[in-house]
mmCIF file of C-alpha atoms in Angstrom:
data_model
loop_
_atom_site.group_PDB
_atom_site.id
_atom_site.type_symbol
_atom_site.label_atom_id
_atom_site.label_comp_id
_atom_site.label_asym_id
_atom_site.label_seq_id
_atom_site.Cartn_x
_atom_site.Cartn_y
_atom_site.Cartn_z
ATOM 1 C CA UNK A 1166 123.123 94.760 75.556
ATOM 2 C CA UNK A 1167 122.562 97.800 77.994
ATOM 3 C CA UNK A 1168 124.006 101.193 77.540
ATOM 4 C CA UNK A 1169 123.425 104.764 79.071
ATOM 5 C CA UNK A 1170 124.405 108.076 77.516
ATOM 6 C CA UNK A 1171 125.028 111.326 79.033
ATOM 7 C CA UNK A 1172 125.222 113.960 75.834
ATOM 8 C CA UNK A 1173 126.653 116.723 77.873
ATOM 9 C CA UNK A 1174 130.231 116.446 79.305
ATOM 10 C CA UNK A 1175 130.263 119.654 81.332
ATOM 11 C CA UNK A 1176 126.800 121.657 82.168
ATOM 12 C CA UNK A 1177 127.127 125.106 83.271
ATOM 13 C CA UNK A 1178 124.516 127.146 85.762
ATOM 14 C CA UNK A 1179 123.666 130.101 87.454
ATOM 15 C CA UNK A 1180 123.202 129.415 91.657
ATOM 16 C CA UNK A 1181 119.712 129.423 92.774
ATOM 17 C CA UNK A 1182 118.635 128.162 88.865
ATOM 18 C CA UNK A 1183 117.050 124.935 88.453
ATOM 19 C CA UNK A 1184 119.517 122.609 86.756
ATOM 20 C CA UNK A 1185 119.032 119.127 84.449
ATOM 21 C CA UNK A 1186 121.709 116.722 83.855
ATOM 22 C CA UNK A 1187 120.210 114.831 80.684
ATOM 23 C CA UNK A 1188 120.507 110.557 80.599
ATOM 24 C CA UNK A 1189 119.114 108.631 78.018
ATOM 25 C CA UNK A 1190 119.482 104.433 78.461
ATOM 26 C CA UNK A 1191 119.105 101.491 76.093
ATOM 27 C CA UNK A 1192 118.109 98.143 77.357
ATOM 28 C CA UNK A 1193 115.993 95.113 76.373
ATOM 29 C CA UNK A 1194 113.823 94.869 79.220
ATOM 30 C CA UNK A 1195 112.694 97.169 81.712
ATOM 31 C CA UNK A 1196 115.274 99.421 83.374
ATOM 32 C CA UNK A 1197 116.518 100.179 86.958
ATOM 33 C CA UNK A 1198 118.263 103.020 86.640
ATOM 34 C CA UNK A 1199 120.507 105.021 89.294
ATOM 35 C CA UNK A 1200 122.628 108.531 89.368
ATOM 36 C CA UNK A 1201 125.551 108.603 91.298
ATOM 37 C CA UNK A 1202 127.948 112.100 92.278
ATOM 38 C CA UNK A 1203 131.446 112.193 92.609
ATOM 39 C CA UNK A 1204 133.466 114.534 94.155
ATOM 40 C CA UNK A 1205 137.114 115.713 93.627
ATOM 41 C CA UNK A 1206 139.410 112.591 94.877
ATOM 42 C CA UNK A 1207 136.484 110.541 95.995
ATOM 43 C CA UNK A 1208 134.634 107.441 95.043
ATOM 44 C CA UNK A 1209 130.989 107.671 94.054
ATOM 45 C CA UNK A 1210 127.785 108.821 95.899
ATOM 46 C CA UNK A 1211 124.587 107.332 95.602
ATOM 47 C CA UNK A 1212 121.959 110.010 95.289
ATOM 48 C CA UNK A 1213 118.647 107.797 93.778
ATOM 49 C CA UNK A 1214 116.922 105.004 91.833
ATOM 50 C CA UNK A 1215 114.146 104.161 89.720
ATOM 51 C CA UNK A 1216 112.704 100.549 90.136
ATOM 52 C CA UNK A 1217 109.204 100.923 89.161
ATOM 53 C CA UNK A 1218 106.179 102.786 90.131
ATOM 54 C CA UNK A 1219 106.166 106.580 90.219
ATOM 55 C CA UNK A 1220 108.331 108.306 87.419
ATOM 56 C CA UNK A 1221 109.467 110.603 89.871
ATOM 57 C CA UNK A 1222 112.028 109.897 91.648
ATOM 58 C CA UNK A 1223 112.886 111.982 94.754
ATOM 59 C CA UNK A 1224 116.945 111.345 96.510
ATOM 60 C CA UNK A 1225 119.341 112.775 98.130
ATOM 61 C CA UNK A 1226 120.435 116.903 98.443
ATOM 62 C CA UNK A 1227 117.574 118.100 97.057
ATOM 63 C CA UNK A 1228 117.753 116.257 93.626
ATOM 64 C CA UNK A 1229 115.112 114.129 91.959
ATOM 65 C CA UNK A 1230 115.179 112.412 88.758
ATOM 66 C CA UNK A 1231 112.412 111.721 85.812
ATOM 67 C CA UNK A 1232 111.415 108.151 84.476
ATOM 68 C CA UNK A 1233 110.566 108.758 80.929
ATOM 69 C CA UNK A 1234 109.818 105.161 79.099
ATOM 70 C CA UNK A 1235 108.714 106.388 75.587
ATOM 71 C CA UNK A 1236 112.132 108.871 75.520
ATOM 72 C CA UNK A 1237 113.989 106.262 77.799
ATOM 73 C CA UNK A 1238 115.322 109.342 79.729
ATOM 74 C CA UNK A 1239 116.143 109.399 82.984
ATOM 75 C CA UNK A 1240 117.068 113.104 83.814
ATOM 76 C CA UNK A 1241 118.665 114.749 87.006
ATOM 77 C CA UNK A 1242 116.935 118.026 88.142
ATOM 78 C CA UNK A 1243 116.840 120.509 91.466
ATOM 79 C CA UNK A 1244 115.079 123.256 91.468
ATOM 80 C CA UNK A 1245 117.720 125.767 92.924
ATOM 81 C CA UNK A 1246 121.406 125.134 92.204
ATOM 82 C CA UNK A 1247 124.012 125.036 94.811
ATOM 83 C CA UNK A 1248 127.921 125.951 94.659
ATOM 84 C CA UNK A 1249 128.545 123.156 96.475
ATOM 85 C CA UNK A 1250 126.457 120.820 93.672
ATOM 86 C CA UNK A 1251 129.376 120.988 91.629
ATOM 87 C CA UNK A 1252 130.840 117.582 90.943
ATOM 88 C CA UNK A 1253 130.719 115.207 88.788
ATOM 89 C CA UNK A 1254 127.447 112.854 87.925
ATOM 90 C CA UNK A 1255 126.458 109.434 86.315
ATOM 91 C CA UNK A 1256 123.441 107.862 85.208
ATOM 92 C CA UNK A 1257 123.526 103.847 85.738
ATOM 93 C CA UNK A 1258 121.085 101.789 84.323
ATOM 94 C CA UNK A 1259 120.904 97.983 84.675
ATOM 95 C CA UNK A 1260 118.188 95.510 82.865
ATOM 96 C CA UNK A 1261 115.689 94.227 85.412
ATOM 97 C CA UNK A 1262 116.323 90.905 83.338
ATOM 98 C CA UNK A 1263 119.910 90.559 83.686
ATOM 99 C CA UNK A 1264 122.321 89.909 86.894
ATOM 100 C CA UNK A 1265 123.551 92.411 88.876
ATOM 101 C CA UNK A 1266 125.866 94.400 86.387
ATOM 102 C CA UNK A 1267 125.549 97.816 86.069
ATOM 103 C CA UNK A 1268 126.490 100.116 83.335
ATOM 104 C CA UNK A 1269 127.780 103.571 83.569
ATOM 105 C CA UNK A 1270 127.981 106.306 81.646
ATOM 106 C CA UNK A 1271 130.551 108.864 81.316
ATOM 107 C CA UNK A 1272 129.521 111.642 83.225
ATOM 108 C CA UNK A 1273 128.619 115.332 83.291
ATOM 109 C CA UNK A 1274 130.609 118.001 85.223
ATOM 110 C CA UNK A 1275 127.876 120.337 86.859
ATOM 111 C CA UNK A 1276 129.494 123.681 87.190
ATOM 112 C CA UNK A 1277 127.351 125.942 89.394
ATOM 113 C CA UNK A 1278 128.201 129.461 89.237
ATOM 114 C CA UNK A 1279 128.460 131.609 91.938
ATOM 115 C CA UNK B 1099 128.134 100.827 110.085
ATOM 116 C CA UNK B 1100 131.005 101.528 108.213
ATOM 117 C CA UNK B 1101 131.222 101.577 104.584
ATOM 118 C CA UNK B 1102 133.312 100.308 101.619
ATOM 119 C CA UNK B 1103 136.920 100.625 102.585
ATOM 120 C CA UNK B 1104 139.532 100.201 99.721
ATOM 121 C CA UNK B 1105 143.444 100.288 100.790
ATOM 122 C CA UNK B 1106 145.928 101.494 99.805
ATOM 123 C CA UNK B 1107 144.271 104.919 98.987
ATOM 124 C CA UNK B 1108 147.209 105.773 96.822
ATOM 125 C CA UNK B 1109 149.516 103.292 95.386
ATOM 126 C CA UNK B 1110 153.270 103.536 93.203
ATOM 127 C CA UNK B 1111 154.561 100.664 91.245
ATOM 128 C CA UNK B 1112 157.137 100.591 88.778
ATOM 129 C CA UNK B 1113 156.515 99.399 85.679
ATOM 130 C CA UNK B 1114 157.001 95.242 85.842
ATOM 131 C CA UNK B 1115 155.771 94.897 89.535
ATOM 132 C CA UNK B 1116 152.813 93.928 91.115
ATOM 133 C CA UNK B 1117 149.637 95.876 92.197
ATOM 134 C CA UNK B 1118 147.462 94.783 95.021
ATOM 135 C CA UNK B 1119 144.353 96.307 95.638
ATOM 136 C CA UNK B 1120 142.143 95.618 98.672
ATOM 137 C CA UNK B 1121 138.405 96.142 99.761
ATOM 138 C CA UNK B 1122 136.124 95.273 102.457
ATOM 139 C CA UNK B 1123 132.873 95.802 101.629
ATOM 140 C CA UNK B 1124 130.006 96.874 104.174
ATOM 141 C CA UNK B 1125 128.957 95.226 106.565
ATOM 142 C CA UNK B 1126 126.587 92.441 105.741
ATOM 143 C CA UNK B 1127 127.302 92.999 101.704
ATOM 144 C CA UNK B 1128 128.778 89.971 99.957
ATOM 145 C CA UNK B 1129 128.668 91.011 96.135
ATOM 146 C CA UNK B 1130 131.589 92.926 95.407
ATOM 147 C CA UNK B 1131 131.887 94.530 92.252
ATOM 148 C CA UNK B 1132 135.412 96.277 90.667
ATOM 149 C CA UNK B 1133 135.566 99.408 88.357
ATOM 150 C CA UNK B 1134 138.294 101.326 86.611
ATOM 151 C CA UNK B 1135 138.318 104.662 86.071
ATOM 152 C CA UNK B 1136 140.996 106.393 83.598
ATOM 153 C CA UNK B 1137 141.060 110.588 84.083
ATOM 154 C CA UNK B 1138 138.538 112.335 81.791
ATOM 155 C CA UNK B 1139 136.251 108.652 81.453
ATOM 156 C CA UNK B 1140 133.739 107.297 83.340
ATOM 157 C CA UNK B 1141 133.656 104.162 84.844
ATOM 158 C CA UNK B 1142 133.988 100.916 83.673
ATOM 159 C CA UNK B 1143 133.086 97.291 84.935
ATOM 160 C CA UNK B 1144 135.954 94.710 85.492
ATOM 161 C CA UNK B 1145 134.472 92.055 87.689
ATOM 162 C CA UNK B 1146 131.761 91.080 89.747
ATOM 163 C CA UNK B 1147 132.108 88.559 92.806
ATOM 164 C CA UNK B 1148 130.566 86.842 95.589
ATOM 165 C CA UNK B 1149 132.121 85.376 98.313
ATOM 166 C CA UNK B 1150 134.255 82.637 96.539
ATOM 167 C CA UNK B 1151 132.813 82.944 93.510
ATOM 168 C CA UNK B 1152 133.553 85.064 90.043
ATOM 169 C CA UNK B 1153 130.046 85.871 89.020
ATOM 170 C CA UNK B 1154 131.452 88.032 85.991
ATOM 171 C CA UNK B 1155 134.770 89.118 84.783
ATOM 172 C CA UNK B 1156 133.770 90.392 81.676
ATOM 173 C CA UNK B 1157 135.413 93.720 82.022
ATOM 174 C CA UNK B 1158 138.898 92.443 82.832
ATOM 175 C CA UNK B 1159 141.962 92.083 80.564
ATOM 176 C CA UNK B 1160 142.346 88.337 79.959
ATOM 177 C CA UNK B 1161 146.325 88.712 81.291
ATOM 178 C CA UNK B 1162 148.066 90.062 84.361
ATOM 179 C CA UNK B 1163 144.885 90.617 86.003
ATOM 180 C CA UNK B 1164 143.068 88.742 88.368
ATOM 181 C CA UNK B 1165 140.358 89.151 91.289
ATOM 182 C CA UNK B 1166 139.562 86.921 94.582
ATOM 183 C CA UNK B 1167 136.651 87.384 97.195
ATOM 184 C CA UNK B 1168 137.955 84.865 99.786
ATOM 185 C CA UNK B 1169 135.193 83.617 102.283
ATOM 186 C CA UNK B 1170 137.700 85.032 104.979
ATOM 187 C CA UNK B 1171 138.669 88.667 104.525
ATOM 188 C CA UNK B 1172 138.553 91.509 101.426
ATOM 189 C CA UNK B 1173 138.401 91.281 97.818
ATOM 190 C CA UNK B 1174 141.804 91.552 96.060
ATOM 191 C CA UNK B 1175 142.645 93.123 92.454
ATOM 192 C CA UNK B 1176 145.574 92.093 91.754
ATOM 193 C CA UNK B 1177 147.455 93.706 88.781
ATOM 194 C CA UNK B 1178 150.976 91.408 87.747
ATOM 195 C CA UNK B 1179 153.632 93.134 85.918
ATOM 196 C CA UNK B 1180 152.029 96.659 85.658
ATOM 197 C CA UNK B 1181 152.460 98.880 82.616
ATOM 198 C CA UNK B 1182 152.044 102.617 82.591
ATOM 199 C CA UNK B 1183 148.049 102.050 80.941
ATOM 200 C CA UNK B 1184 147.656 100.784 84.269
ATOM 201 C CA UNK B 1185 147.328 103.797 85.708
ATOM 202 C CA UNK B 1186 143.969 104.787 86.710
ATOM 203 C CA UNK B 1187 141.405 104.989 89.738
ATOM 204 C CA UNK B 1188 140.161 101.683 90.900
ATOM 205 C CA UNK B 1189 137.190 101.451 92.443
ATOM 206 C CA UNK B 1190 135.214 98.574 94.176
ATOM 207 C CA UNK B 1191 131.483 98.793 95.114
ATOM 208 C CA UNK B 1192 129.805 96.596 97.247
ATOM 209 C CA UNK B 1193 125.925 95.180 97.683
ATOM 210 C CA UNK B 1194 123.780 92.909 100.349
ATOM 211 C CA UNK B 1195 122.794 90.968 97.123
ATOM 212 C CA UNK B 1196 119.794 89.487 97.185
ATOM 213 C CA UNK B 1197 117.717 92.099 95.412
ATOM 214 C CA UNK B 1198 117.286 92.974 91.948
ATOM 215 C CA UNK B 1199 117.467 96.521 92.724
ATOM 216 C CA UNK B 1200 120.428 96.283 94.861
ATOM 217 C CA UNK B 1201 122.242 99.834 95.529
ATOM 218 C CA UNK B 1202 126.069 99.484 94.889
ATOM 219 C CA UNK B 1203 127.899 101.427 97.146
ATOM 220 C CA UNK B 1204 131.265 102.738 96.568
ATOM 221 C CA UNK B 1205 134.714 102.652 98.207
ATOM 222 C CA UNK B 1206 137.040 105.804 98.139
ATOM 223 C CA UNK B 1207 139.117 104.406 95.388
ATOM 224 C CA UNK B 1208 142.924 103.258 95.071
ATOM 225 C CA UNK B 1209 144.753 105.737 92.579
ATOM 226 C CA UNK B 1210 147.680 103.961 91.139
ATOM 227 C CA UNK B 1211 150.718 105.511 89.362
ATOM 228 C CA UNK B 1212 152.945 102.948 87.447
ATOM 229 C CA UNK B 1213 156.234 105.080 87.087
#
């Protein structure tokens, strides 16, 4: 079985300080692993992946993500917080082994502070 | 190139009716994939299909619920006799397939209120 944890429910930061949104996965096999952002009323954004290669991962709106295998962490990070970076993000992982199901976690409100 | 539409974008039922949920996915895409999403939760799976085909409905309550992806037209959720637990955000996402790293992209979502 796959599973993906995001520890933090809500992470707070200052505008124009680098942020992390923390995921940690579980799977049998090797990983792909995604983050998504939602805003208010909306359905989810893709931002990036991981398939294989480089551990870093670079996507959309500045952000860019971290493959660590030996923590199986996956974290979200920009350098320089925005306002308008507040929303709502999920880590997805799937098992390179299985089908095509993904699994979600629960999210992490990113507050950024004016 | 448009992407994932869902209809209706809101959605009212009294308890005991029936829900239908709609969603074309992108164009070229034929996996469609259904999530729910109850306020203060994340998502979770219900069903994956391809065109004519239930890959995996897993996810999905064994009664009053159902899902189609006819080989004409959108995917359907259908909810029978809705309760007020049915109330939630239901999204669909949508993939060329093909890939093991396929990107699912999502629709706007259908929020539905069972009064």
């Amino acid at each position: 079985a796959q599973s993906v944890a995001q520890p933090e429910d809500q992470v707070n930061v200052a505008e124009g300080n680098p942020l992390t949104v923390k995921c940690t996965y579980s799977v049998s096999g090797n990983p792909y692993l995604f983050w998504y952002v939602q805003y208010p009323n909306r359905g989810l954004q893709f931002l990036l992946k991981y398939i294989t290669g480089d551990n870093l991962v670079k996507g959309s709106y500045g952000f860019e993500a971290e493959f660590n295998k030996s923590q199986t962490s996956f974290h979200l990070k920009k350098p320089s917080a925005l306002v308008s970076d507040s929303a709502l993000y999920f880590c997805a992982v799937r098992d390179k082994g299985g089908y095509q199901k993904v699994t979600f976690g629960t999210g992490t409100k990113l507050q950024v502070i004016p | 190139n448009a992407g994932v539409m869902q209809n209706p974008r809101h959605l009212v039922r009294r308890r005991g009716q029936e829900a239908r949920l709609r969603c074309s996915p992108m164009k070229g895409h034929s996996h469609v994939y259904w999530y729910r999403q109850l306020p203060e939760e994340g998502l979770k799976f219900m069903v994956y299909l391809q065109k004519e085909n239930i890959i995996d409905e897993s996810g999905m309550p064994k009664e009053r619920f159902s899902a189609e992806f006819p080989k004409e037209g959108p995917s359907i959720l259908r909810i029978q006799q809705v309760v007020r637990g049915d109330s939630a955000a239901y999204f669909c996402a949508s993939s060329p397939g093909g890939g093991d790293a396929d990107t699912q992209y999502f629709g706007p979502g259908t929020r539905l209120t069972v009064l």
